[in-house]
Short mmCIF file of C-alpha atoms in Angstrom, two decimals:
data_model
loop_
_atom_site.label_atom_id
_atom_site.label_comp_id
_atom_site.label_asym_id
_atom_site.label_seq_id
_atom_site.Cartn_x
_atom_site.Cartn_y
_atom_site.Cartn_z
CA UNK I 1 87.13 77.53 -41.03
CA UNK I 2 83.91 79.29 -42.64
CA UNK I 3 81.60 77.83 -44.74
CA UNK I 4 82.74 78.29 -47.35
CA UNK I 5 86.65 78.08 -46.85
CA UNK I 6 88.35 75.89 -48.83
CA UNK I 7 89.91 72.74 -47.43
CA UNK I 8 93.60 72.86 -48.03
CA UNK I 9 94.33 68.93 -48.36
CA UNK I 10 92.89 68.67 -51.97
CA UNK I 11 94.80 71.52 -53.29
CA UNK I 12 98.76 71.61 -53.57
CA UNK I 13 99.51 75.37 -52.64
CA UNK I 14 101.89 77.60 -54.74
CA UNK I 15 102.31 79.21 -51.58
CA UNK I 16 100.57 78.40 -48.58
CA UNK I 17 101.22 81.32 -46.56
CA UNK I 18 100.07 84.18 -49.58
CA UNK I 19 96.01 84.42 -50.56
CA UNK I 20 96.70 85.57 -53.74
CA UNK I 21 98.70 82.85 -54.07
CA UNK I 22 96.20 80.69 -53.04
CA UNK I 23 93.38 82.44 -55.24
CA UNK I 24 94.72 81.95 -57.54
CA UNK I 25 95.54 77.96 -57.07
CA UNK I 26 91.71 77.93 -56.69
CA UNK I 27 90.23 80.12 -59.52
CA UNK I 28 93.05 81.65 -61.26
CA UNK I 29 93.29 80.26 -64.72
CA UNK I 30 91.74 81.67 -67.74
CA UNK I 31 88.94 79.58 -68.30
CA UNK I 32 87.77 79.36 -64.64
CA UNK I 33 87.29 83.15 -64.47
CA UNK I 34 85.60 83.30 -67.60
CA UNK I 35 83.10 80.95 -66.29
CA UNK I 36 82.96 82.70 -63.24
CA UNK I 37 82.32 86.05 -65.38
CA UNK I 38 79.37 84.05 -67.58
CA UNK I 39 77.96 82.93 -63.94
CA UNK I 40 77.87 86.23 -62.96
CA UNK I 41 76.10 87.13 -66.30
CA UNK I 42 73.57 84.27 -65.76
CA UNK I 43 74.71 81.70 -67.24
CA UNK I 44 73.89 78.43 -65.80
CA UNK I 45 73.77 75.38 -68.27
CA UNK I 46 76.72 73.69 -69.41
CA UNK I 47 75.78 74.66 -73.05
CA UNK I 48 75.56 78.59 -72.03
CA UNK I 49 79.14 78.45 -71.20
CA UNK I 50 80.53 76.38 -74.26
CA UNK I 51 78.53 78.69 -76.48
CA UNK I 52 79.55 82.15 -74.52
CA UNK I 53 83.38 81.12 -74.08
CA UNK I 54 83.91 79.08 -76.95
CA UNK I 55 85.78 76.58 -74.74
CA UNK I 56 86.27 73.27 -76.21
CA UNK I 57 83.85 70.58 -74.00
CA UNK I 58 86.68 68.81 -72.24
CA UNK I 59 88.77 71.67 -70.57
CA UNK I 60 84.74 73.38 -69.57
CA UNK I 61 83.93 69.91 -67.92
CA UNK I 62 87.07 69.96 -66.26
CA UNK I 63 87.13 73.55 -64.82
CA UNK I 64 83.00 73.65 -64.04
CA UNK I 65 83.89 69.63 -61.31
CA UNK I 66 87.06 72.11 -59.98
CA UNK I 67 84.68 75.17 -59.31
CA UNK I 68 81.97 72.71 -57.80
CA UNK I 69 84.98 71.04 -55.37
CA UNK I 70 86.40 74.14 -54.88
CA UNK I 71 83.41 76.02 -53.85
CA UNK I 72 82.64 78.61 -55.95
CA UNK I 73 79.96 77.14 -58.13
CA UNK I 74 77.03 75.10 -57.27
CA UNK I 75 75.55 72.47 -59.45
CA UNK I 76 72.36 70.95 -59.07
CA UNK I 77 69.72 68.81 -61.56
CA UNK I 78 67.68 71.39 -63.68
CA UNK I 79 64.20 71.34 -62.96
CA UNK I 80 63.09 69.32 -66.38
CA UNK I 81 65.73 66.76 -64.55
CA UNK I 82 67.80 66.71 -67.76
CA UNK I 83 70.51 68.49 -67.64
CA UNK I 84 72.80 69.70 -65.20
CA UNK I 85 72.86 73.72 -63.55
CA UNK I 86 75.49 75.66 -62.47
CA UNK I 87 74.78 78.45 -59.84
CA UNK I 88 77.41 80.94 -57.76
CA UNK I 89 77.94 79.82 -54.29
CA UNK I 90 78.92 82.61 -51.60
CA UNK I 91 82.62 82.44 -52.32
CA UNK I 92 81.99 82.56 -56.36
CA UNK I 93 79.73 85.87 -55.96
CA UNK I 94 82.41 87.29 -53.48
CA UNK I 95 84.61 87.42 -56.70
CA UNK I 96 82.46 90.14 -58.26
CA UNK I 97 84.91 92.45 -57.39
CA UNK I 98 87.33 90.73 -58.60
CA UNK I 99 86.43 90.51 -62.12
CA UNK I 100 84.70 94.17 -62.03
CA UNK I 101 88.69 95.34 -60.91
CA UNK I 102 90.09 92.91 -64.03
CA UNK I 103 87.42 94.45 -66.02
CA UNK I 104 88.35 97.98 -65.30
CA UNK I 105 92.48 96.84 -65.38
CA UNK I 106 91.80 95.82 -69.20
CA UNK I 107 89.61 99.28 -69.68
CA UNK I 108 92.75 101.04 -69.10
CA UNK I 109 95.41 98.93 -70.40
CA UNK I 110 94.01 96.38 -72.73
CA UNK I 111 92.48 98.82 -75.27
CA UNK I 112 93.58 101.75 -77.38
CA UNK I 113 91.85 104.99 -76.68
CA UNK I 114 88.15 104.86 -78.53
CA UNK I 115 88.08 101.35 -79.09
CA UNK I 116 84.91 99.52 -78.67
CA UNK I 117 84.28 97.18 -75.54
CA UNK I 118 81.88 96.22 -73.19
CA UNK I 119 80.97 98.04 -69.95
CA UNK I 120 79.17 97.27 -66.89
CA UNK I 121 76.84 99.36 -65.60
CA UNK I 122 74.64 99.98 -62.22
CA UNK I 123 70.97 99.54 -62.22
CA UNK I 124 70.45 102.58 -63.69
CA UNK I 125 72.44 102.41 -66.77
CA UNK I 126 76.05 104.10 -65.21
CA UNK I 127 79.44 102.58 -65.72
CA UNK I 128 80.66 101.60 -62.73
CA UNK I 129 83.21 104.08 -60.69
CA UNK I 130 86.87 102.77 -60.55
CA UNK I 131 87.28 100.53 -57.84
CA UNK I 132 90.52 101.83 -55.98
CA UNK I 133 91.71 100.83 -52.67
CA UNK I 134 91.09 102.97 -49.18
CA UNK I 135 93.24 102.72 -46.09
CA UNK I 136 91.38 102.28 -42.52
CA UNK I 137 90.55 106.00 -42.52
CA UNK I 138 88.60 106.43 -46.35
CA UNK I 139 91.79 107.75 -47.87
CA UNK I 140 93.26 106.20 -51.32
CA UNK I 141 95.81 103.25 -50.49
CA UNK I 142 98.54 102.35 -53.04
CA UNK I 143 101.74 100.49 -53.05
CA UNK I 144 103.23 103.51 -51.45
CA UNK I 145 101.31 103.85 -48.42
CA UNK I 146 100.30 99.39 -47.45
CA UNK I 147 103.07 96.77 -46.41
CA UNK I 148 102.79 93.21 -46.38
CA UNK I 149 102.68 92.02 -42.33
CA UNK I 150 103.24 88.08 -42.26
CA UNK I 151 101.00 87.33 -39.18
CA UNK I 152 101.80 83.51 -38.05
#
């Protein structure tokens, strides 16, 4: 197990044998990834994230001690020792691409053409390119050309 694999024992699987599955038993509710995607837009104080989701104080408290447990979020006294900070662990910034490819999802099928949204951009003020899937040798994979292979 890595560092910063998950134990299993704390966590009843929706199916222990899938990682999406599992990802989503760790991270996969609505509130946790918009923390996640607030983290990732540095925000670290308990207030930042009530004030940028809107989330009501209980369910926040509740999802930011799951993150912590689960690994994806670090939390540690703030340097004026009065309040707590949250920072990304390893596993919680591995999830960039995962909101960048729920970001891009909802460009494409969450919007009507023209209509006004966000959009992440590179250091040097370019929207990101489409994140799409390759196979071992650079070409594009889709459902078409991958099958699932249950290794035991």
């Amino acid at each position: 197990m890595t560092e910063s694999a998950h134990r299993s024992d704390d966590v009843a699987w929706t199916d222990p044998t899938c990682p999406v599955a599992r990802t989503l038993d760790l991270v996969g509710d609505r509130w946790s990834l918009l923390i996640v995607r607030d983290a990732m837009d540095g925000a670290k104080a308990f207030s930042d994230f009530q004030q940028r989701t809107g989330i009501a104080r209980n369910i926040l408290t509740d999802r930011l001690r799951r993150l912590v447990e689960r690994g994806v979020l670090d939390r540690e006294a703030a340097p004026s020792g009065r309040r707590q900070v949250y920072t990304l662990t390893e596993a919680g910034r591995d999830l960039f691409t995962v909101v960048v490819a729920l970001r891009q999802w909802g460009e494409r099928h969450a919007y009507a053409p023209g209509e006004v949204h966000s959009v992440l951009v590179d250091e040097r003020g370019v929207p990101l390119p489409e994140l799409r899937p390759a196979c071992s040798l650079g070409a594009p994979a889709d459902l078409d050309t991958t099958f699932l292979r249950k290794d035991c």
